[in-house]
mmCIF file of C-alpha atoms in Angstrom:
data_model
loop_
_atom_site.group_PDB
_atom_site.id
_atom_site.type_symbol
_atom_site.label_atom_id
_atom_site.label_comp_id
_atom_site.label_asym_id
_atom_site.label_seq_id
_atom_site.Cartn_x
_atom_site.Cartn_y
_atom_site.Cartn_z
ATOM 1 C CA UNK A 2 -91.551 -20.854 15.560
ATOM 2 C CA UNK A 3 -90.629 -23.066 12.629
ATOM 3 C CA UNK A 4 -88.245 -21.849 9.980
ATOM 4 C CA UNK A 5 -89.149 -21.524 6.335
ATOM 5 C CA UNK A 6 -87.191 -23.710 3.864
ATOM 6 C CA UNK A 7 -85.046 -20.752 2.658
ATOM 7 C CA UNK A 8 -84.218 -19.790 6.263
ATOM 8 C CA UNK A 9 -83.336 -23.383 7.100
ATOM 9 C CA UNK A 10 -81.179 -23.612 3.966
ATOM 10 C CA UNK A 11 -79.222 -20.485 4.924
ATOM 11 C CA UNK A 12 -78.788 -21.779 8.474
ATOM 12 C CA UNK A 13 -77.423 -25.085 7.168
ATOM 13 C CA UNK A 14 -75.071 -23.179 4.885
ATOM 14 C CA UNK A 15 -73.771 -21.107 7.801
ATOM 15 C CA UNK A 16 -73.275 -24.186 9.971
ATOM 16 C CA UNK A 17 -71.458 -25.964 7.135
ATOM 17 C CA UNK A 18 -69.107 -23.037 6.465
ATOM 18 C CA UNK A 19 -68.315 -22.634 10.150
ATOM 19 C CA UNK A 20 -67.576 -26.334 10.555
ATOM 20 C CA UNK A 21 -65.236 -26.470 7.543
ATOM 21 C CA UNK A 22 -63.487 -23.246 8.560
ATOM 22 C CA UNK A 23 -62.790 -24.613 12.039
ATOM 23 C CA UNK A 24 -61.355 -27.818 10.585
ATOM 24 C CA UNK A 25 -58.619 -26.049 8.615
ATOM 25 C CA UNK A 26 -55.080 -25.923 10.007
ATOM 26 C CA UNK A 27 -53.603 -22.406 9.778
ATOM 27 C CA UNK A 28 -50.057 -23.808 9.993
ATOM 28 C CA UNK A 29 -50.533 -25.916 6.869
ATOM 29 C CA UNK A 30 -51.751 -22.805 5.047
ATOM 30 C CA UNK A 31 -48.746 -20.775 6.135
ATOM 31 C CA UNK A 32 -50.771 -18.487 8.388
ATOM 32 C CA UNK A 33 -49.196 -17.240 11.625
ATOM 33 C CA UNK A 34 -50.617 -18.746 14.796
ATOM 34 C CA UNK A 35 -50.020 -15.684 16.967
ATOM 35 C CA UNK A 36 -50.556 -15.474 20.708
ATOM 36 C CA UNK A 37 -54.152 -14.230 20.350
ATOM 37 C CA UNK A 38 -55.486 -17.255 18.413
ATOM 38 C CA UNK A 39 -57.664 -19.011 20.976
ATOM 39 C CA UNK A 40 -60.044 -20.941 18.741
ATOM 40 C CA UNK A 41 -59.327 -23.829 16.433
ATOM 41 C CA UNK A 42 -59.242 -23.458 12.674
ATOM 42 C CA UNK A 43 -59.131 -20.266 10.658
ATOM 43 C CA UNK A 44 -60.632 -16.909 11.494
ATOM 44 C CA UNK A 45 -63.461 -15.596 9.335
ATOM 45 C CA UNK A 46 -61.219 -12.798 8.074
ATOM 46 C CA UNK A 47 -58.598 -15.325 6.949
ATOM 47 C CA UNK A 48 -61.119 -17.373 4.960
ATOM 48 C CA UNK A 49 -62.389 -14.178 3.344
ATOM 49 C CA UNK A 50 -58.826 -13.161 2.434
ATOM 50 C CA UNK A 51 -57.961 -16.568 0.942
ATOM 51 C CA UNK A 52 -61.164 -16.631 -1.122
ATOM 52 C CA UNK A 53 -61.024 -12.989 -2.208
ATOM 53 C CA UNK A 54 -64.412 -11.977 -0.818
ATOM 54 C CA UNK A 55 -65.529 -9.395 1.718
ATOM 55 C CA UNK A 56 -65.060 -10.387 5.354
ATOM 56 C CA UNK A 57 -68.443 -8.829 6.087
ATOM 57 C CA UNK A 58 -70.174 -10.912 3.420
ATOM 58 C CA UNK A 59 -68.517 -14.094 4.634
ATOM 59 C CA UNK A 60 -69.591 -13.322 8.208
ATOM 60 C CA UNK A 61 -73.165 -12.784 7.017
ATOM 61 C CA UNK A 62 -73.075 -16.125 5.208
ATOM 62 C CA UNK A 63 -72.072 -17.910 8.418
ATOM 63 C CA UNK A 64 -74.819 -16.022 10.242
ATOM 64 C CA UNK A 65 -77.423 -17.237 7.742
ATOM 65 C CA UNK A 66 -78.349 -13.803 6.464
ATOM 66 C CA UNK A 67 -80.164 -13.365 3.181
ATOM 67 C CA UNK A 68 -77.463 -12.200 0.756
ATOM 68 C CA UNK A 69 -76.643 -12.947 -2.880
ATOM 69 C CA UNK A 70 -73.218 -14.485 -3.531
ATOM 70 C CA UNK A 71 -71.992 -15.044 -7.074
ATOM 71 C CA UNK A 72 -71.128 -18.559 -8.292
ATOM 72 C CA UNK A 73 -67.509 -17.527 -8.906
ATOM 73 C CA UNK A 74 -67.189 -16.215 -5.353
ATOM 74 C CA UNK A 75 -68.555 -19.533 -4.086
ATOM 75 C CA UNK A 76 -66.027 -21.381 -6.255
ATOM 76 C CA UNK A 77 -63.171 -19.409 -4.672
ATOM 77 C CA UNK A 78 -64.634 -20.094 -1.256
ATOM 78 C CA UNK A 79 -64.777 -23.831 -1.988
ATOM 79 C CA UNK A 80 -61.083 -23.770 -2.931
ATOM 80 C CA UNK A 81 -60.108 -21.761 0.152
ATOM 81 C CA UNK A 82 -61.921 -24.258 2.400
ATOM 82 C CA UNK A 83 -60.323 -27.245 0.584
ATOM 83 C CA UNK A 84 -63.727 -28.804 -0.026
ATOM 84 C CA UNK A 85 -64.055 -32.233 -1.562
ATOM 85 C CA UNK A 86 -66.167 -32.657 -4.689
ATOM 86 C CA UNK A 87 -69.174 -33.761 -2.625
ATOM 87 C CA UNK A 88 -68.729 -30.879 -0.172
ATOM 88 C CA UNK A 89 -68.433 -28.406 -3.025
ATOM 89 C CA UNK A 90 -71.680 -29.694 -4.564
ATOM 90 C CA UNK A 91 -73.338 -29.384 -1.132
ATOM 91 C CA UNK A 92 -72.112 -25.779 -0.823
ATOM 92 C CA UNK A 93 -73.625 -24.754 -4.154
ATOM 93 C CA UNK A 94 -76.824 -26.628 -3.403
ATOM 94 C CA UNK A 95 -77.317 -24.797 -0.097
ATOM 95 C CA UNK A 96 -76.431 -21.447 -1.687
ATOM 96 C CA UNK A 97 -78.928 -22.057 -4.518
ATOM 97 C CA UNK A 98 -76.300 -21.425 -7.185
ATOM 98 C CA UNK A 99 -75.004 -23.375 -10.178
ATOM 99 C CA UNK A 100 -71.380 -24.475 -9.945
ATOM 100 C CA UNK A 101 -69.540 -22.948 -12.957
ATOM 101 C CA UNK A 102 -67.188 -25.951 -12.954
ATOM 102 C CA UNK A 103 -69.919 -28.582 -12.719
ATOM 103 C CA UNK A 104 -69.440 -31.297 -15.301
ATOM 104 C CA UNK A 105 -65.862 -30.267 -15.995
ATOM 105 C CA UNK A 106 -63.058 -32.756 -16.032
ATOM 106 C CA UNK A 107 -61.705 -33.951 -12.692
ATOM 107 C CA UNK A 108 -59.249 -31.447 -11.256
ATOM 108 C CA UNK A 109 -55.536 -32.148 -11.522
ATOM 109 C CA UNK A 110 -54.286 -32.875 -7.967
ATOM 110 C CA UNK A 111 -50.862 -31.424 -8.787
ATOM 111 C CA UNK A 112 -52.429 -28.221 -10.106
ATOM 112 C CA UNK A 113 -54.594 -27.990 -6.986
ATOM 113 C CA UNK A 114 -51.515 -28.327 -4.787
ATOM 114 C CA UNK A 115 -49.730 -25.582 -6.723
ATOM 115 C CA UNK A 116 -52.792 -23.357 -6.370
ATOM 116 C CA UNK A 117 -52.813 -23.993 -2.618
ATOM 117 C CA UNK A 118 -49.082 -23.284 -2.502
ATOM 118 C CA UNK A 119 -49.630 -19.930 -4.194
ATOM 119 C CA UNK A 120 -52.349 -18.978 -1.738
ATOM 120 C CA UNK A 121 -50.091 -20.008 1.132
ATOM 121 C CA UNK A 122 -47.179 -17.919 -0.122
ATOM 122 C CA UNK A 123 -49.495 -14.938 -0.620
ATOM 123 C CA UNK A 124 -50.647 -15.195 3.007
ATOM 124 C CA UNK A 125 -47.087 -14.915 4.396
ATOM 125 C CA UNK A 126 -46.104 -11.387 5.386
ATOM 126 C CA UNK A 127 -42.315 -11.837 5.108
ATOM 127 C CA UNK A 128 -40.680 -12.207 1.676
ATOM 128 C CA UNK A 129 -41.500 -15.738 0.523
ATOM 129 C CA UNK A 130 -41.337 -17.714 -2.688
ATOM 130 C CA UNK A 131 -41.569 -21.288 -3.933
ATOM 131 C CA UNK A 132 -39.382 -22.993 -6.557
ATOM 132 C CA UNK A 133 -39.161 -26.340 -8.290
ATOM 133 C CA UNK A 134 -35.970 -28.366 -8.751
ATOM 134 C CA UNK A 135 -35.076 -26.289 -11.835
ATOM 135 C CA UNK A 136 -35.160 -23.139 -9.659
ATOM 136 C CA UNK A 137 -38.199 -21.991 -11.619
ATOM 137 C CA UNK A 138 -40.292 -19.645 -9.508
ATOM 138 C CA UNK A 139 -43.753 -21.107 -8.902
ATOM 139 C CA UNK A 140 -45.100 -18.485 -6.503
ATOM 140 C CA UNK A 141 -43.990 -15.372 -4.677
ATOM 141 C CA UNK A 142 -45.668 -12.711 -2.579
ATOM 142 C CA UNK A 143 -45.688 -8.934 -2.621
ATOM 143 C CA UNK A 144 -42.889 -8.724 -0.054
ATOM 144 C CA UNK A 145 -40.659 -10.806 -2.341
ATOM 145 C CA UNK A 146 -41.504 -8.527 -5.260
ATOM 146 C CA UNK A 147 -40.442 -5.562 -3.164
ATOM 147 C CA UNK A 148 -37.164 -7.239 -2.222
ATOM 148 C CA UNK A 149 -36.281 -8.522 -5.703
ATOM 149 C CA UNK A 150 -37.237 -5.269 -7.385
ATOM 150 C CA UNK A 151 -36.454 -5.180 -11.090
ATOM 151 C CA UNK A 152 -36.921 -8.950 -11.336
ATOM 152 C CA UNK A 153 -40.012 -10.394 -9.652
ATOM 153 C CA UNK A 154 -41.972 -7.159 -9.981
ATOM 154 C CA UNK A 155 -41.929 -7.202 -13.784
ATOM 155 C CA UNK A 156 -43.832 -9.474 -16.206
ATOM 156 C CA UNK A 157 -41.951 -12.602 -17.229
ATOM 157 C CA UNK A 158 -42.656 -15.261 -19.825
ATOM 158 C CA UNK A 159 -41.504 -17.977 -19.243
ATOM 159 C CA UNK A 160 -41.706 -17.836 -15.426
ATOM 160 C CA UNK A 161 -38.653 -16.300 -13.720
ATOM 161 C CA UNK A 162 -35.783 -18.585 -12.808
ATOM 162 C CA UNK A 163 -33.536 -17.989 -9.796
ATOM 163 C CA UNK A 164 -30.448 -19.459 -11.479
ATOM 164 C CA UNK A 165 -30.856 -17.263 -14.536
ATOM 165 C CA UNK A 166 -31.296 -14.237 -12.302
ATOM 166 C CA UNK A 167 -28.218 -14.956 -10.183
ATOM 167 C CA UNK A 168 -25.832 -15.763 -13.025
ATOM 168 C CA UNK A 169 -27.158 -13.898 -16.065
ATOM 169 C CA UNK A 170 -28.762 -10.729 -14.679
ATOM 170 C CA UNK A 171 -26.226 -7.987 -13.752
ATOM 171 C CA UNK A 172 -28.716 -6.627 -11.201
ATOM 172 C CA UNK A 173 -28.156 -9.718 -9.034
ATOM 173 C CA UNK A 174 -24.507 -8.766 -8.433
ATOM 174 C CA UNK A 175 -25.646 -5.397 -7.090
ATOM 175 C CA UNK A 176 -28.526 -6.770 -4.992
ATOM 176 C CA UNK A 177 -27.005 -9.862 -3.360
ATOM 177 C CA UNK A 178 -24.368 -9.160 -0.719
ATOM 178 C CA UNK A 179 -21.310 -11.445 -1.116
ATOM 179 C CA UNK A 180 -22.632 -12.468 -4.524
ATOM 180 C CA UNK A 181 -19.680 -14.737 -5.334
ATOM 181 C CA UNK A 182 -19.932 -16.686 -2.092
ATOM 182 C CA UNK A 183 -23.715 -16.942 -2.351
ATOM 183 C CA UNK A 184 -23.513 -18.308 -5.894
ATOM 184 C CA UNK A 185 -20.979 -20.923 -4.841
ATOM 185 C CA UNK A 186 -23.409 -22.063 -2.148
ATOM 186 C CA UNK A 187 -26.313 -22.213 -4.608
ATOM 187 C CA UNK A 188 -24.231 -24.317 -7.011
ATOM 188 C CA UNK A 189 -23.305 -26.734 -4.234
ATOM 189 C CA UNK A 190 -26.978 -27.086 -3.283
ATOM 190 C CA UNK A 191 -27.918 -27.595 -6.926
ATOM 191 C CA UNK A 192 -25.288 -30.310 -7.273
ATOM 192 C CA UNK A 193 -26.653 -32.097 -4.198
ATOM 193 C CA UNK A 194 -30.025 -32.560 -5.953
ATOM 194 C CA UNK A 195 -28.741 -33.013 -9.490
ATOM 195 C CA UNK A 196 -28.371 -36.798 -9.285
ATOM 196 C CA UNK A 197 -32.121 -37.087 -8.676
ATOM 197 C CA UNK A 198 -32.950 -35.431 -12.009
ATOM 198 C CA UNK A 199 -30.392 -36.770 -14.476
ATOM 199 C CA UNK A 200 -33.131 -37.657 -16.960
ATOM 200 C CA UNK A 201 -34.659 -34.159 -16.903
ATOM 201 C CA UNK A 202 -33.999 -32.773 -20.379
ATOM 202 C CA UNK A 203 -35.299 -29.314 -19.470
ATOM 203 C CA UNK A 204 -32.877 -29.096 -16.546
ATOM 204 C CA UNK A 205 -30.034 -30.267 -18.769
ATOM 205 C CA UNK A 206 -30.845 -27.519 -21.296
ATOM 206 C CA UNK A 207 -30.893 -24.937 -18.507
ATOM 207 C CA UNK A 208 -27.496 -26.020 -17.206
ATOM 208 C CA UNK A 209 -26.032 -25.917 -20.711
ATOM 209 C CA UNK A 210 -27.380 -22.399 -21.263
ATOM 210 C CA UNK A 211 -25.954 -21.224 -17.944
ATOM 211 C CA UNK A 212 -22.541 -22.717 -18.666
ATOM 212 C CA UNK A 213 -22.503 -20.999 -22.048
ATOM 213 C CA UNK A 214 -23.736 -17.662 -20.706
ATOM 214 C CA UNK A 215 -21.870 -17.354 -17.408
ATOM 215 C CA UNK A 216 -18.194 -18.000 -16.805
ATOM 216 C CA UNK A 217 -18.857 -18.000 -13.054
ATOM 217 C CA UNK A 218 -21.458 -20.724 -13.423
ATOM 218 C CA UNK A 219 -19.269 -22.823 -15.720
ATOM 219 C CA UNK A 220 -16.288 -22.593 -13.363
ATOM 220 C CA UNK A 221 -18.320 -23.289 -10.242
ATOM 221 C CA UNK A 222 -20.181 -26.214 -11.820
ATOM 222 C CA UNK A 223 -16.892 -27.922 -12.696
ATOM 223 C CA UNK A 224 -15.802 -27.798 -9.052
ATOM 224 C CA UNK A 225 -18.554 -30.306 -8.173
ATOM 225 C CA UNK A 226 -19.000 -29.042 -4.611
ATOM 226 C CA UNK A 227 -21.960 -30.595 -2.766
ATOM 227 C CA UNK A 228 -23.782 -29.014 0.160
ATOM 228 C CA UNK A 229 -27.177 -29.362 1.806
ATOM 229 C CA UNK A 230 -29.609 -26.520 2.372
ATOM 230 C CA UNK A 231 -29.031 -25.100 5.838
ATOM 231 C CA UNK A 232 -30.521 -21.630 5.564
ATOM 232 C CA UNK A 233 -28.814 -18.877 7.524
ATOM 233 C CA UNK A 234 -28.390 -15.132 7.144
ATOM 234 C CA UNK A 235 -28.949 -13.489 3.768
ATOM 235 C CA UNK A 236 -28.165 -9.839 3.029
ATOM 236 C CA UNK A 237 -29.246 -7.590 0.168
ATOM 237 C CA UNK A 238 -28.259 -4.120 -0.999
ATOM 238 C CA UNK A 239 -31.715 -2.860 -1.866
ATOM 239 C CA UNK A 240 -31.691 0.077 -4.327
ATOM 240 C CA UNK A 241 -34.044 2.199 -2.189
ATOM 241 C CA UNK A 242 -34.059 0.619 1.292
ATOM 242 C CA UNK A 243 -30.333 0.065 1.673
ATOM 243 C CA UNK A 244 -28.847 -2.925 3.465
ATOM 244 C CA UNK A 245 -31.470 -5.539 4.412
ATOM 245 C CA UNK A 246 -30.712 -8.676 6.415
ATOM 246 C CA UNK A 247 -32.838 -11.801 6.727
ATOM 247 C CA UNK A 248 -32.743 -15.283 8.211
ATOM 248 C CA UNK A 249 -33.656 -17.771 5.507
ATOM 249 C CA UNK A 250 -35.746 -20.866 6.171
ATOM 250 C CA UNK A 251 -36.238 -23.443 3.424
ATOM 251 C CA UNK A 252 -38.986 -26.056 3.591
ATOM 252 C CA UNK A 253 -39.219 -29.144 1.383
ATOM 253 C CA UNK A 254 -42.769 -29.878 0.172
ATOM 254 C CA UNK A 255 -43.537 -33.549 0.716
ATOM 255 C CA UNK A 256 -46.519 -33.484 -1.630
ATOM 256 C CA UNK A 257 -44.371 -32.065 -4.453
ATOM 257 C CA UNK A 258 -40.929 -33.717 -4.573
ATOM 258 C CA UNK A 259 -38.245 -31.261 -5.636
ATOM 259 C CA UNK A 260 -40.359 -28.233 -4.683
ATOM 260 C CA UNK A 261 -39.420 -25.987 -1.794
ATOM 261 C CA UNK A 262 -40.744 -22.967 0.020
ATOM 262 C CA UNK A 263 -38.307 -20.222 1.035
ATOM 263 C CA UNK A 264 -39.153 -17.646 3.721
ATOM 264 C CA UNK A 265 -36.900 -14.684 4.541
ATOM 265 C CA UNK A 266 -37.487 -13.415 8.073
ATOM 266 C CA UNK A 267 -36.195 -9.865 8.645
ATOM 267 C CA UNK A 268 -33.383 -9.660 11.185
#
């Protein structure tokens, strides 16, 4: 029995979604592999989570069922699947919807990478955050908000800065175990990268403000210690959960020089 054009269109859409889902690498998206992952690519539930749509609706789309999906939901799905411009147009064509971004200016690759970074951080279950070379927080997840309570869980404009928190916020001295030693390590790591950004006026202004506002920063910065990022154990005196210990892993992002992803695995 031959299929009607709408049925064939929905079947093609389901095949296309399944193919693109199976091509994605969960490791690159920061998703845990787990011992039960036996198929390649992402699970349907993971695509639904990354695109902010119902897992049931996404499953029905792959199955070719007759459902109505909004253009904005399709746009989020296109981003979650990392579709090219041609693939995105094909998605909207098969879904019979108008792309809300059609005819807009070409997307900024750097902005797209930051958006992907934010989705990746959000998918990590352990406390995780991403920073640029000025220690400006680019992304963090709910677990990080819960750990850095009183800082990341409150609105901030401009975006929060780890250096400002450590040296200018009194709450940091209470939260971070061995605060003095930890700050000395952060300064040594900052110094190791500083030579790469000597022409950065915004970084220079930040360092001047920290030297003026924190005697500890000014003294430590004059010592000119240099140290690479090696991770290791980090401990926090959480105001409600007590002593928390983590193993810190720091990843450099090759697509964004100077940016890094930090993950704190509970001990």
